[in-house]
PDB file of C-alpha atoms and ligand atoms in Angstrom:
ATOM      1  CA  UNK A  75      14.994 -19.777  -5.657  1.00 55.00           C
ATOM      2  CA  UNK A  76      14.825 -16.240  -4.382  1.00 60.00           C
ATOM      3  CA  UNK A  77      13.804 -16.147  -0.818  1.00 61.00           C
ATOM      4  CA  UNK A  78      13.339 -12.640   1.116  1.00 60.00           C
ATOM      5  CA  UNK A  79      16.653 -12.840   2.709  1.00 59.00           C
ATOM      6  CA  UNK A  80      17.770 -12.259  -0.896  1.00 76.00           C
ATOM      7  CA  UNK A  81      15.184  -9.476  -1.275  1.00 73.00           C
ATOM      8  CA  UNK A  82      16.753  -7.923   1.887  1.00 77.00           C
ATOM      9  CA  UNK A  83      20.088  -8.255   0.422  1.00 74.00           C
ATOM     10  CA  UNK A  84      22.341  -9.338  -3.205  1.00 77.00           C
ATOM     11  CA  UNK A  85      18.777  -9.316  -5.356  1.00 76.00           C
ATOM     12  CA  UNK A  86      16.763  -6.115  -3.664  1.00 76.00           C
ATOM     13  CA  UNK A  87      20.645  -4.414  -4.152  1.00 78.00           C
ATOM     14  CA  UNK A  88      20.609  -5.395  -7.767  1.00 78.00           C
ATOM     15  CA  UNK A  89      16.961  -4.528  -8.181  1.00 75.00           C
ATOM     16  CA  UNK A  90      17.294  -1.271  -7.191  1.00 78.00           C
ATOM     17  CA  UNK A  91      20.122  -0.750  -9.896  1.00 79.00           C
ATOM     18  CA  UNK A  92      17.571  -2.151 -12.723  1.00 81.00           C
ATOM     19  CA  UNK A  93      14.475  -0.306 -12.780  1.00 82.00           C
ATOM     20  CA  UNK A  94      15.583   0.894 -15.916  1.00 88.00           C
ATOM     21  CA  UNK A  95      14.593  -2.213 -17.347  1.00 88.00           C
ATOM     22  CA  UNK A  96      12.606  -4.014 -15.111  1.00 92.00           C
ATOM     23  CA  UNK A  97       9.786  -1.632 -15.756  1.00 93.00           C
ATOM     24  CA  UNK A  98      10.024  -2.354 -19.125  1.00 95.00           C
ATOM     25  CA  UNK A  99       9.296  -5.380 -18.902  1.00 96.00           C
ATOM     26  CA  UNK A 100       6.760  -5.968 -15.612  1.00 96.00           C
ATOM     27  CA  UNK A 101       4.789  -2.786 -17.325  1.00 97.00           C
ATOM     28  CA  UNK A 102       2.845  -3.743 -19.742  1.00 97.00           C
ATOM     29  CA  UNK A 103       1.368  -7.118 -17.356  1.00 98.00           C
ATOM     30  CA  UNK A 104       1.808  -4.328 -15.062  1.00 98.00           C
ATOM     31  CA  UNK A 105      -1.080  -1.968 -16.339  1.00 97.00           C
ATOM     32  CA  UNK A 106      -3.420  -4.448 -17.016  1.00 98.00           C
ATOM     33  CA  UNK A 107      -3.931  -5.415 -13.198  1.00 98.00           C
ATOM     34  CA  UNK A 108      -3.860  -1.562 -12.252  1.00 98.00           C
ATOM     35  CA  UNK A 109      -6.641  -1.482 -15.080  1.00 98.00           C
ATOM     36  CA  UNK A 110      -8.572  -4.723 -13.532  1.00 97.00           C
ATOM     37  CA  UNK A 111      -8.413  -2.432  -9.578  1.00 97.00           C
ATOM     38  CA  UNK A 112     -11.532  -0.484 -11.469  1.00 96.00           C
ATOM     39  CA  UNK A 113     -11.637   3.118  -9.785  1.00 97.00           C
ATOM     40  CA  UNK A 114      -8.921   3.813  -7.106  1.00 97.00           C
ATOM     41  CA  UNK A 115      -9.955   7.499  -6.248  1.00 97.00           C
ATOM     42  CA  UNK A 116      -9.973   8.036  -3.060  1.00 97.00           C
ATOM     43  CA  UNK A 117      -9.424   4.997  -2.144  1.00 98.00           C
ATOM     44  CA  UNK A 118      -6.560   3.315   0.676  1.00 98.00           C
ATOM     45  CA  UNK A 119      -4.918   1.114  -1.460  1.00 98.00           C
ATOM     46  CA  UNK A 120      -2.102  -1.032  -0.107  1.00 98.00           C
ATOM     47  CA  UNK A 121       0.939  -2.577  -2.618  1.00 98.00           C
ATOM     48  CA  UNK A 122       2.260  -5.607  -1.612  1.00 98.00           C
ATOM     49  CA  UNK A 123       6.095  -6.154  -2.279  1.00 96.00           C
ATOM     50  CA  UNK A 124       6.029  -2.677  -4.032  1.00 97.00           C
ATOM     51  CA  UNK A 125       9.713  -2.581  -4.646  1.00 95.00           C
ATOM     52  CA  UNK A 126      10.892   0.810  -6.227  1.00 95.00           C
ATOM     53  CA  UNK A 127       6.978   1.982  -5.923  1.00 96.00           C
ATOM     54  CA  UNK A 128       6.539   2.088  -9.939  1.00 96.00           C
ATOM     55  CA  UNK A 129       2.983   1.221  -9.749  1.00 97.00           C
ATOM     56  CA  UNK A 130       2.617   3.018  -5.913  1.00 98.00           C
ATOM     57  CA  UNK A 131       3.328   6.390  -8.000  1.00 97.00           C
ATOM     58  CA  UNK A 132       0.878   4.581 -10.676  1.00 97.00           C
ATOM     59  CA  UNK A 133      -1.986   4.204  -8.380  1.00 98.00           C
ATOM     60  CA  UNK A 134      -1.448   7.413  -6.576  1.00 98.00           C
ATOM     61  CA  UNK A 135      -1.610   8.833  -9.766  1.00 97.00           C
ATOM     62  CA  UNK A 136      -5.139   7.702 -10.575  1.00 98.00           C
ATOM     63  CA  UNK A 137      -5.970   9.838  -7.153  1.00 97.00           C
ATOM     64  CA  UNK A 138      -5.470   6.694  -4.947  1.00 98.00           C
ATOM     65  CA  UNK A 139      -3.622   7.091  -1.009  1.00 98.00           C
ATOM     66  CA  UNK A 140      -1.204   4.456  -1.579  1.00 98.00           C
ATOM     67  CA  UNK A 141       0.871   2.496   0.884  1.00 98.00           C
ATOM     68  CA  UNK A 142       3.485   0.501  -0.744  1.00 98.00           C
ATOM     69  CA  UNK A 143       4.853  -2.701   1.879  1.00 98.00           C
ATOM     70  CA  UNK A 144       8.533  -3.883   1.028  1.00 96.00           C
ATOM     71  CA  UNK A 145      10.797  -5.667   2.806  1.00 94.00           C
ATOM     72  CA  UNK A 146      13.950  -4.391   0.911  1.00 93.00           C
ATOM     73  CA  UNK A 147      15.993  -1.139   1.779  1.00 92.00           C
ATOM     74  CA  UNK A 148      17.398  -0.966  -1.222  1.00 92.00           C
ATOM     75  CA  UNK A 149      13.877  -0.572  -2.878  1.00 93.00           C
ATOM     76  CA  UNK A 150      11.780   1.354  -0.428  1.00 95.00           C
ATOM     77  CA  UNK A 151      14.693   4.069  -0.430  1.00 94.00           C
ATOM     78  CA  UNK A 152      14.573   4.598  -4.284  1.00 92.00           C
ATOM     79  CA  UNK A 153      10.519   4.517  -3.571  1.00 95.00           C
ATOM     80  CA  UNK A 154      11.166   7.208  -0.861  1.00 95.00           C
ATOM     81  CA  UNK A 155      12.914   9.549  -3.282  1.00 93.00           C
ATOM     82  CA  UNK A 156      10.237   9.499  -5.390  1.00 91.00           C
ATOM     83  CA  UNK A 157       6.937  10.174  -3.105  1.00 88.00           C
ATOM     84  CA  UNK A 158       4.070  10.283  -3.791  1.00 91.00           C
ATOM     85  CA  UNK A 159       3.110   7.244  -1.635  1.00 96.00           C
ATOM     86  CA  UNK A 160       3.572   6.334   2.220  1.00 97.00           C
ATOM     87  CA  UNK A 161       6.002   2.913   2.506  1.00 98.00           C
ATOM     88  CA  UNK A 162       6.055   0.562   5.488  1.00 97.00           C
ATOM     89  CA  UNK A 163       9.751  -1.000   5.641  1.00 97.00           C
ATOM     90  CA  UNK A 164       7.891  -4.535   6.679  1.00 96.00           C
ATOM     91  CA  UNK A 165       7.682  -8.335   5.972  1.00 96.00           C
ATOM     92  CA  UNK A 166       4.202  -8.118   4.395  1.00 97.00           C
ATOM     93  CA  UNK A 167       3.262 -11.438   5.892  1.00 96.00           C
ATOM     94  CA  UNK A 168       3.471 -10.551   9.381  1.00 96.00           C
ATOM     95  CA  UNK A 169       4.351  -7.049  10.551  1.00 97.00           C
ATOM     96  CA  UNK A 170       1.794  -4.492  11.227  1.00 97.00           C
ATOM     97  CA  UNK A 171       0.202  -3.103   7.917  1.00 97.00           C
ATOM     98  CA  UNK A 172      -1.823  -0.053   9.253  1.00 95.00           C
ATOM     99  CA  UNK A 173      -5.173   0.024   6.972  1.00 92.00           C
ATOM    100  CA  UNK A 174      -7.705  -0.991   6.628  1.00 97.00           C
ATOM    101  CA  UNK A 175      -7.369  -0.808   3.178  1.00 98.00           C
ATOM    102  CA  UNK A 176     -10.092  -0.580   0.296  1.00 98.00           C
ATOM    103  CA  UNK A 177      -8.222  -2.281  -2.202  1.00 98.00           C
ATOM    104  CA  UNK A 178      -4.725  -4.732  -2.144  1.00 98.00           C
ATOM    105  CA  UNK A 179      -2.865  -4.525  -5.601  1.00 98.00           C
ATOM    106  CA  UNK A 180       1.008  -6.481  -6.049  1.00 98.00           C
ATOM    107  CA  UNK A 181       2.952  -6.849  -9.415  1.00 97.00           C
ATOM    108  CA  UNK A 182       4.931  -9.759  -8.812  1.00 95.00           C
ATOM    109  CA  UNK A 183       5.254  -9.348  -5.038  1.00 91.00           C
ATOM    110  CA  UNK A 184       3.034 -12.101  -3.625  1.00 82.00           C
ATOM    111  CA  UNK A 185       4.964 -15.197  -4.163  1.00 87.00           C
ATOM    112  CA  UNK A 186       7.894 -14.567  -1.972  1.00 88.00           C
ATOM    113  CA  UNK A 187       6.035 -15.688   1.841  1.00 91.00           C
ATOM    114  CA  UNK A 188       7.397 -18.380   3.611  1.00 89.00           C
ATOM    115  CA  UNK A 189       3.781 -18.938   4.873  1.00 93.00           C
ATOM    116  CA  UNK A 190       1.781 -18.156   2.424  1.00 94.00           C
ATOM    117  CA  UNK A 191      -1.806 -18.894   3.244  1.00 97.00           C
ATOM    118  CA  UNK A 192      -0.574 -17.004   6.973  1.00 97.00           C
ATOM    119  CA  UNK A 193       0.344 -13.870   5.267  1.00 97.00           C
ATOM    120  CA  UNK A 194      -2.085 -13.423   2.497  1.00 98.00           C
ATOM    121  CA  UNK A 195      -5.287 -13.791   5.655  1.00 98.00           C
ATOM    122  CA  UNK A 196      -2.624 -11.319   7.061  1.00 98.00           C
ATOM    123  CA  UNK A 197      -2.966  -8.506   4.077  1.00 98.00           C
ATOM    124  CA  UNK A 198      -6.441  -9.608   4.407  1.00 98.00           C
ATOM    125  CA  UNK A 199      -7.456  -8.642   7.616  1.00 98.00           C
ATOM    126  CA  UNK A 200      -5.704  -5.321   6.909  1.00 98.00           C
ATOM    127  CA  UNK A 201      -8.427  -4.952   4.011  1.00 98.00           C
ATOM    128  CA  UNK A 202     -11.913  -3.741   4.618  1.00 98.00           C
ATOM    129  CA  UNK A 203     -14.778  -6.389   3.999  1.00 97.00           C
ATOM    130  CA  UNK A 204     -15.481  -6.563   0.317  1.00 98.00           C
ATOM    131  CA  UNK A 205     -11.984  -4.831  -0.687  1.00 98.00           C
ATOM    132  CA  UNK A 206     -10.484  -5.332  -4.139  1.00 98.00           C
ATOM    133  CA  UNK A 207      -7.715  -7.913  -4.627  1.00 98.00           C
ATOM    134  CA  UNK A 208      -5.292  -7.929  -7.641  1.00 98.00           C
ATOM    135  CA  UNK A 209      -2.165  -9.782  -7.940  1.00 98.00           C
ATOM    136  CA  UNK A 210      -0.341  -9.628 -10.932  1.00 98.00           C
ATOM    137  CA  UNK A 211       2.120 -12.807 -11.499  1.00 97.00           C
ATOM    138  CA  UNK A 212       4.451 -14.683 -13.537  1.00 96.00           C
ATOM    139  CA  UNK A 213       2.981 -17.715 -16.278  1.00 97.00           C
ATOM    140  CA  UNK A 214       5.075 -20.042 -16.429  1.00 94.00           C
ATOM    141  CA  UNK A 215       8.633 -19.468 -17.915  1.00 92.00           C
ATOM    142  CA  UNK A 216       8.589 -21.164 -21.002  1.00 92.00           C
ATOM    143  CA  UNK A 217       5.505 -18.671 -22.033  1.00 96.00           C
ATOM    144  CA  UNK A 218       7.990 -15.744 -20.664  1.00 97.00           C
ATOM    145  CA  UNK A 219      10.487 -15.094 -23.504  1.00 96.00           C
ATOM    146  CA  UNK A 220      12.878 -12.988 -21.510  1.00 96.00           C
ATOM    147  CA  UNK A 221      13.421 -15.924 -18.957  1.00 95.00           C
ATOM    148  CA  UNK A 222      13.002 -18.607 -21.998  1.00 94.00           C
ATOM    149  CA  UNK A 223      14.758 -17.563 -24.977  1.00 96.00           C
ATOM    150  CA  UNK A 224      18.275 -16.588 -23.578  1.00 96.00           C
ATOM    151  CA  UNK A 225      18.354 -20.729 -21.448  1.00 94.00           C
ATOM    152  CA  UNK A 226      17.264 -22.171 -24.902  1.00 94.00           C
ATOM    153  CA  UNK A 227      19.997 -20.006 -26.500  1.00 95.00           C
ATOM    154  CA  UNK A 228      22.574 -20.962 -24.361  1.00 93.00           C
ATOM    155  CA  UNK A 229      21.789 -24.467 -23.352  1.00 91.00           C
ATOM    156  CA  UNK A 230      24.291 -26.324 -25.073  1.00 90.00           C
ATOM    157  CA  UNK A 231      27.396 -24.171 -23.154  1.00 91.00           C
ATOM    158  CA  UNK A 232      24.737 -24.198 -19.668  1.00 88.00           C
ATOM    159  CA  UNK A 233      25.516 -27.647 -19.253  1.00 81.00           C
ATOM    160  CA  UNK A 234      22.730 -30.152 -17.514  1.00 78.00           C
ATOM    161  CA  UNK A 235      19.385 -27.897 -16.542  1.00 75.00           C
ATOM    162  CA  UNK A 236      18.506 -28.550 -13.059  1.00 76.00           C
ATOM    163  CA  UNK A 237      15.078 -29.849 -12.949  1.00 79.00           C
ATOM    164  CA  UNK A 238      12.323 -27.266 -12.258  1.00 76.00           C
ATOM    165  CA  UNK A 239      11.524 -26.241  -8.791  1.00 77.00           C
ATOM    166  CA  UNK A 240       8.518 -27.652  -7.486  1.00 80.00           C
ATOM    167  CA  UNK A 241       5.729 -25.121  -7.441  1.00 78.00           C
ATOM    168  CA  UNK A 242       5.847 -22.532  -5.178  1.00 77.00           C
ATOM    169  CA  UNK A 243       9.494 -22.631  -4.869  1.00 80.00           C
ATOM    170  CA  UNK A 244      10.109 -18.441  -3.919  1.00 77.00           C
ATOM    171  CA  UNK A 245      10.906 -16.711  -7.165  1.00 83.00           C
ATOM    172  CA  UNK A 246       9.039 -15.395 -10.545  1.00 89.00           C
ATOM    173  CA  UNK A 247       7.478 -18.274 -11.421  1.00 91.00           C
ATOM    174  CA  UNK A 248       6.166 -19.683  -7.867  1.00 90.00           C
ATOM    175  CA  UNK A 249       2.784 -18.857  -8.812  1.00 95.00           C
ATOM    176  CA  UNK A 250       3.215 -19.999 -12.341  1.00 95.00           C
ATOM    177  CA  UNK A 251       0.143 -23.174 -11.638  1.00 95.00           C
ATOM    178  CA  UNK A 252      -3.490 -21.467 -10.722  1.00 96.00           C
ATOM    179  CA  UNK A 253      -4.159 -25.063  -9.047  1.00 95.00           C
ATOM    180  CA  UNK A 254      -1.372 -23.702  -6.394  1.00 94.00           C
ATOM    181  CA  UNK A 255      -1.973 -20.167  -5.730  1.00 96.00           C
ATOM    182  CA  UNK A 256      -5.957 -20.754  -5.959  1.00 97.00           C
ATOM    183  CA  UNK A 257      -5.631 -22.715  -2.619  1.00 97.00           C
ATOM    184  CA  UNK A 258      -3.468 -20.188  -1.113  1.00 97.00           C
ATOM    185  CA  UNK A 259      -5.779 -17.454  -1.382  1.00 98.00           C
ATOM    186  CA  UNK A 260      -9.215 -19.175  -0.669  1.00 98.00           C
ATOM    187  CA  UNK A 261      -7.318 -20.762   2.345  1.00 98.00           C
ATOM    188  CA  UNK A 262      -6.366 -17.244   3.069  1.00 98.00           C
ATOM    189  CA  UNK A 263     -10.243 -16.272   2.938  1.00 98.00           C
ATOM    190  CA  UNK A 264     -10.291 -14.080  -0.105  1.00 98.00           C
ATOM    191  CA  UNK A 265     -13.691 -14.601  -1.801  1.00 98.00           C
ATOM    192  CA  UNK A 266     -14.574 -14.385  -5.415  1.00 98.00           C
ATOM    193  CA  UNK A 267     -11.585 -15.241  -6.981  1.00 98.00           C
ATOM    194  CA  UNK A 268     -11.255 -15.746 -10.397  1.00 98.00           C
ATOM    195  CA  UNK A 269      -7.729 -15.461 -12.603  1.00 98.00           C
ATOM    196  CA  UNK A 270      -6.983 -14.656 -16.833  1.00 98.00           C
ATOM    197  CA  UNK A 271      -3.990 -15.221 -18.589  1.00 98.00           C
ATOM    198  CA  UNK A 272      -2.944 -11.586 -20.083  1.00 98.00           C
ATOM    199  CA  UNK A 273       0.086 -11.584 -23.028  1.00 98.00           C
ATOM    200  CA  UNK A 274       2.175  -8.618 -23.906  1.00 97.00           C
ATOM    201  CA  UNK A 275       5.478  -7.872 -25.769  1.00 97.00           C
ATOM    202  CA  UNK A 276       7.852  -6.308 -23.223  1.00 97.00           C
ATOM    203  CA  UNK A 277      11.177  -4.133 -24.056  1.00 97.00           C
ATOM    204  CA  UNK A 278      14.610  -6.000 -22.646  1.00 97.00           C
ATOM    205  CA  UNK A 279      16.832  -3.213 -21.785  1.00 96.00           C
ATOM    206  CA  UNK A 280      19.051  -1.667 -19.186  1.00 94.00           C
ATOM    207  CA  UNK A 281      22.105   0.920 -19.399  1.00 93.00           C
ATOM    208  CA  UNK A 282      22.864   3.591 -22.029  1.00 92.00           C
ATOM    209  CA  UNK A 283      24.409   0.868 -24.794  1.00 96.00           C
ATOM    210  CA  UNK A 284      23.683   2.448 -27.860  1.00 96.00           C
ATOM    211  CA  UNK A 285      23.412  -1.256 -29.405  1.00 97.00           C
ATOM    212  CA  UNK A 286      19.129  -2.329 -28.371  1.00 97.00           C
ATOM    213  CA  UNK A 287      20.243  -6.139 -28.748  1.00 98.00           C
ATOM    214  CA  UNK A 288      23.537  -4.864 -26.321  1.00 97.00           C
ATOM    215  CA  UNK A 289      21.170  -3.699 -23.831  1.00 97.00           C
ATOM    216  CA  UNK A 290      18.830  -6.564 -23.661  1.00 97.00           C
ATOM    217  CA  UNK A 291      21.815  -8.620 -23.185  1.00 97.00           C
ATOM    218  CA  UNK A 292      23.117  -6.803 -20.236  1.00 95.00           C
ATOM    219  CA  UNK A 293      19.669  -6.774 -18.712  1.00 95.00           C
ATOM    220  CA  UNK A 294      19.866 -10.812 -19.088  1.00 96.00           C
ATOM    221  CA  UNK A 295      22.916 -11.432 -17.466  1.00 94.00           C
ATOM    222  CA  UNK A 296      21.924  -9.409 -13.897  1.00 90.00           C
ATOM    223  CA  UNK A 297      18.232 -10.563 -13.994  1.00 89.00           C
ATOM    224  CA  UNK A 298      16.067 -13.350 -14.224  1.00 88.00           C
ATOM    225  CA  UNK A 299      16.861 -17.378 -14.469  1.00 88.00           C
ATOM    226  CA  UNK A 300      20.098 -16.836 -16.987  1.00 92.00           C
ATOM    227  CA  UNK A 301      21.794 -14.666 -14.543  1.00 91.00           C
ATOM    228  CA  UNK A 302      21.197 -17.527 -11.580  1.00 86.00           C
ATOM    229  CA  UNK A 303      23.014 -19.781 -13.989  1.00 88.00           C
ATOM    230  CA  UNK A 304      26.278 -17.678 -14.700  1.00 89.00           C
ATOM    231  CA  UNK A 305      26.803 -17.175 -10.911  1.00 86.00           C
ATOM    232  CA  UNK A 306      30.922 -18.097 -10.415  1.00 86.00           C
ATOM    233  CA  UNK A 307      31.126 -19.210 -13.942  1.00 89.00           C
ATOM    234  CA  UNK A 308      34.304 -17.959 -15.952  1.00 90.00           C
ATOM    235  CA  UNK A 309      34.342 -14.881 -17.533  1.00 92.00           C
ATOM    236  CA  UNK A 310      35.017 -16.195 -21.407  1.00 93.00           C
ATOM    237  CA  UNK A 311      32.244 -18.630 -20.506  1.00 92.00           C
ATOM    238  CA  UNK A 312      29.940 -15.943 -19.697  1.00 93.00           C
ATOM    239  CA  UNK A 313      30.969 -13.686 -22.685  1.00 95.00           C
ATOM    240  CA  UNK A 314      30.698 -17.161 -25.107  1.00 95.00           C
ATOM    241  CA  UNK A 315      27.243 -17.138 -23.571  1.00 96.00           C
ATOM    242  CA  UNK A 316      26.412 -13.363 -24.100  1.00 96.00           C
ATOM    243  CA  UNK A 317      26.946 -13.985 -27.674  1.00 97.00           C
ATOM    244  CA  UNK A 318      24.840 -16.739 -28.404  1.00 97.00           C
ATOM    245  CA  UNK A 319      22.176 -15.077 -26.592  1.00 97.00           C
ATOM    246  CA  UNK A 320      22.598 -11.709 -28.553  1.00 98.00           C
ATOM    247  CA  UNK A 321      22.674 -13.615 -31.369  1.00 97.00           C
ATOM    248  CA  UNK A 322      19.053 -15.078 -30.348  1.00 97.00           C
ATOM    249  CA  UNK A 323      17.727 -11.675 -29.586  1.00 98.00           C
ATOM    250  CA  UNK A 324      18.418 -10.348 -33.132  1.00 97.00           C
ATOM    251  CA  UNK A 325      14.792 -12.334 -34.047  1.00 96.00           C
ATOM    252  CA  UNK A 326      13.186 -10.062 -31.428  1.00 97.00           C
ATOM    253  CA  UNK A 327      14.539  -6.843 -32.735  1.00 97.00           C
ATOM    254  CA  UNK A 328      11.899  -4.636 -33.388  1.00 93.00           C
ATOM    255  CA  UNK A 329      13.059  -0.893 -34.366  1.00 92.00           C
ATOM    256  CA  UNK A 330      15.266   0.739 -31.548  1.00 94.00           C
ATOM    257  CA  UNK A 331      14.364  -2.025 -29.091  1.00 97.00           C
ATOM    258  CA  UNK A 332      14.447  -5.785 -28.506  1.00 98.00           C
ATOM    259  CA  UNK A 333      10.921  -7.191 -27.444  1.00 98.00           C
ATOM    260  CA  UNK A 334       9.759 -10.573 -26.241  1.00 97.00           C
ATOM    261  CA  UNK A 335       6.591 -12.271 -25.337  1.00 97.00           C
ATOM    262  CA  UNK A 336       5.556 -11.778 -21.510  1.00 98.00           C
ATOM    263  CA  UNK A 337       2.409 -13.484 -20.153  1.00 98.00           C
ATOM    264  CA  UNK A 338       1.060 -13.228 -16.942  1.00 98.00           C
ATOM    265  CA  UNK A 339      -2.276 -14.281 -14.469  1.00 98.00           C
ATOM    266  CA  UNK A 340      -4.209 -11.283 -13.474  1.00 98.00           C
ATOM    267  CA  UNK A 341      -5.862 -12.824  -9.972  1.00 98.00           C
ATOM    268  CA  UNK A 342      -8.843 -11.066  -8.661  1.00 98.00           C
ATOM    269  CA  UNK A 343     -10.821 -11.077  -5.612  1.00 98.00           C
ATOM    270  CA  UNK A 344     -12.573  -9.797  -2.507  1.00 98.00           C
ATOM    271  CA  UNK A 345     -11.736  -9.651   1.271  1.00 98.00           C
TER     272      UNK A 345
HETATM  273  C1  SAM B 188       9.648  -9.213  -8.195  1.00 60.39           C
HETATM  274  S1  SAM B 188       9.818  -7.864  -7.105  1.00 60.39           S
HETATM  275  C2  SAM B 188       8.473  -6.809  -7.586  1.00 60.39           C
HETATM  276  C3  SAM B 188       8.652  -5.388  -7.117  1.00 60.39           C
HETATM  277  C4  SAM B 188       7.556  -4.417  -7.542  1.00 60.39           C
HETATM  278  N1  SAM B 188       6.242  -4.879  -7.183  1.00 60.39           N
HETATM  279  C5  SAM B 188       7.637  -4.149  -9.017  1.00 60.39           C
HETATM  280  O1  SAM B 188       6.743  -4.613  -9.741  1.00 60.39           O
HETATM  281  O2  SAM B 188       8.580  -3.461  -9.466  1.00 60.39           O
HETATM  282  C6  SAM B 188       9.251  -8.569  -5.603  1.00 60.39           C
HETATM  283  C7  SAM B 188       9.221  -7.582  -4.456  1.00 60.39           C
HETATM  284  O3  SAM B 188       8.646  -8.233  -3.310  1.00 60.39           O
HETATM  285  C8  SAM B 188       9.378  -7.802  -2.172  1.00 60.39           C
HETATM  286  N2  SAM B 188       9.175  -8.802  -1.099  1.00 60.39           N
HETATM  287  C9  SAM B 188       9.580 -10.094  -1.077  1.00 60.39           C
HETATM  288  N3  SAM B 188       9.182 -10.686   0.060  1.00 60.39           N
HETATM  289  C10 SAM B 188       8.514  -9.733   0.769  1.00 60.39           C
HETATM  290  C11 SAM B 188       7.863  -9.734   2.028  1.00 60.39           C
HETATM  291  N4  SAM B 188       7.829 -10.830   2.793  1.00 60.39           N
HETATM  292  N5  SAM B 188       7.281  -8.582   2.444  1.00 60.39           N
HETATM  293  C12 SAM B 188       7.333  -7.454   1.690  1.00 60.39           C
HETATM  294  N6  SAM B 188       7.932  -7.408   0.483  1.00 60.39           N
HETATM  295  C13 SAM B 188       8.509  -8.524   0.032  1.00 60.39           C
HETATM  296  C14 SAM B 188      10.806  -7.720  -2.663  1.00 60.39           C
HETATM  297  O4  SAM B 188      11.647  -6.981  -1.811  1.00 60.39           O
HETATM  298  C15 SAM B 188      10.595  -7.096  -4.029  1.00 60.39           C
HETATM  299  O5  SAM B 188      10.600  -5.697  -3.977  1.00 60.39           O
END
């Protein structure tokens, strides 16, 4: 569970450390939902939960006025450096959102309200009638191989798996069932909405390791449902565990890099 107390603090710090692999591997899903915003010039497009403002600069580069919302320091100040966007330091769900806006984009920002239905009419009534929605989120994490493989690799030394969290549980795969976010958003009074499964190989990497299957392994221990796992666990656990997960990776080397399968809902709609 990742709530936005965490985004505020321990995860939005690591975060901020990781963009040299997280967008990696949120890219290529990424693209597809800037793709499915159809033409942003000119427009006022807000970005919901937009982190380190990779897709703000994105968008802004396709001639769109970006705003990117976050509720993290850590993350709005490495989107500050960059420009090319304005940020609101907010809790999307609730705090003033300027606008209106033409269009509302997020890549894996949406699922972290604690009201959900309450802030998505929120964004909404920041968005001009008829306004663009896409929301780019997490399948579920069996069809994510760089939350899948690395548990299945280490489950014997993991001990007993937790059972799942019930949908809609804050964190990457919250929005993992269509037959929970659906309501959400109609509740929410976004019209038209449909949603598509899109599927793309995504690099694991972070750091300078000259060693691909290294570097996937480091991303894996700071990031995503392994890394919850190893929290307080000893270190010649965690380094047994690092092995048998680089040795699972060495079926997803591919040239200089180690790639797994992503797959992710595109979610459109209209305000
Ligand atoms: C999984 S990250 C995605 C970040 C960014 N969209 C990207 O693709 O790199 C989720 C983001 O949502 C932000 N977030 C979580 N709850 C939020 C809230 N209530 N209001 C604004 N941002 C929030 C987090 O701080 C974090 O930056």
């Amino acid at each position: 569970m990742v709530n936005k107390l965490d985004w505020q603090g321990s995860v939005g710090k690591e975060w901020s450390k990781r963009m040299d692999g997280l967008d990696p591997l949120l890219g290529p899903v990424g693209d597809m939902g800037i793709t499915a915003l159809g033409n942003v010039a000119a427009k006022r497009v807000l970005d919901v939960g937009c982190g380190a403002g990779s897709t703000s600069r994105a968008l802004a580069s396709l001639a769109a006025n970006v705003t990117g919302v976050d509720i993290s320091q850590d993350l709005l100040a490495l989107a500050k450096q960059q420009g090319a966007a304005d940020y609101i330091l907010a809790n999307a769900a609730v705090d003033p959102l300027g606008g209106p806006y033409d269009a509302v984009f997020s890549r894996c920002g949406a699922m972290f309200f604690d009201d959900a239905v309450a802030g998505w009419a929120h964004i909404r009534n920041a968005t001009v009638q008829g306004g663009n929605l896409v929301i780019v989120c997490w399948c579920a994490a069996q069809e994510n191989g760089w939350a899948s493989i690395p548990i299945k690799a280490a489950a014997s030394l993991l001990g007993e798996m937790p059972p799942p969290p019930p949908a809609g549980t804050p964190g990457p795969f919250a929005w993992a069932d269509p037959g929970f976010f659906a309501p959400i958003l109609e509740n929410a009074g976004w019209n038209n909405l449909a949603w598509r499964a899109v599927e793309a190989h995504a690099v694991l990497t972070t750091g300078d390791d000259p060693d691909p299957v290294a570097r996937a392994v480091q991303f894996t221990l700071r990031i995503g449902p392994l890394a919850r796992r190893l929290e307080g666990m000893p270190p010649e656990k965690r380094t047994e565990i690092a092995q048998v997960v680089a040795a699972a990776y060495q079926e997803y080397l591919d040239g200089d890099a180690v790639r797994v399968p992503t797959k992710a809902w595109i979610i459109t709609g209209n305000a």
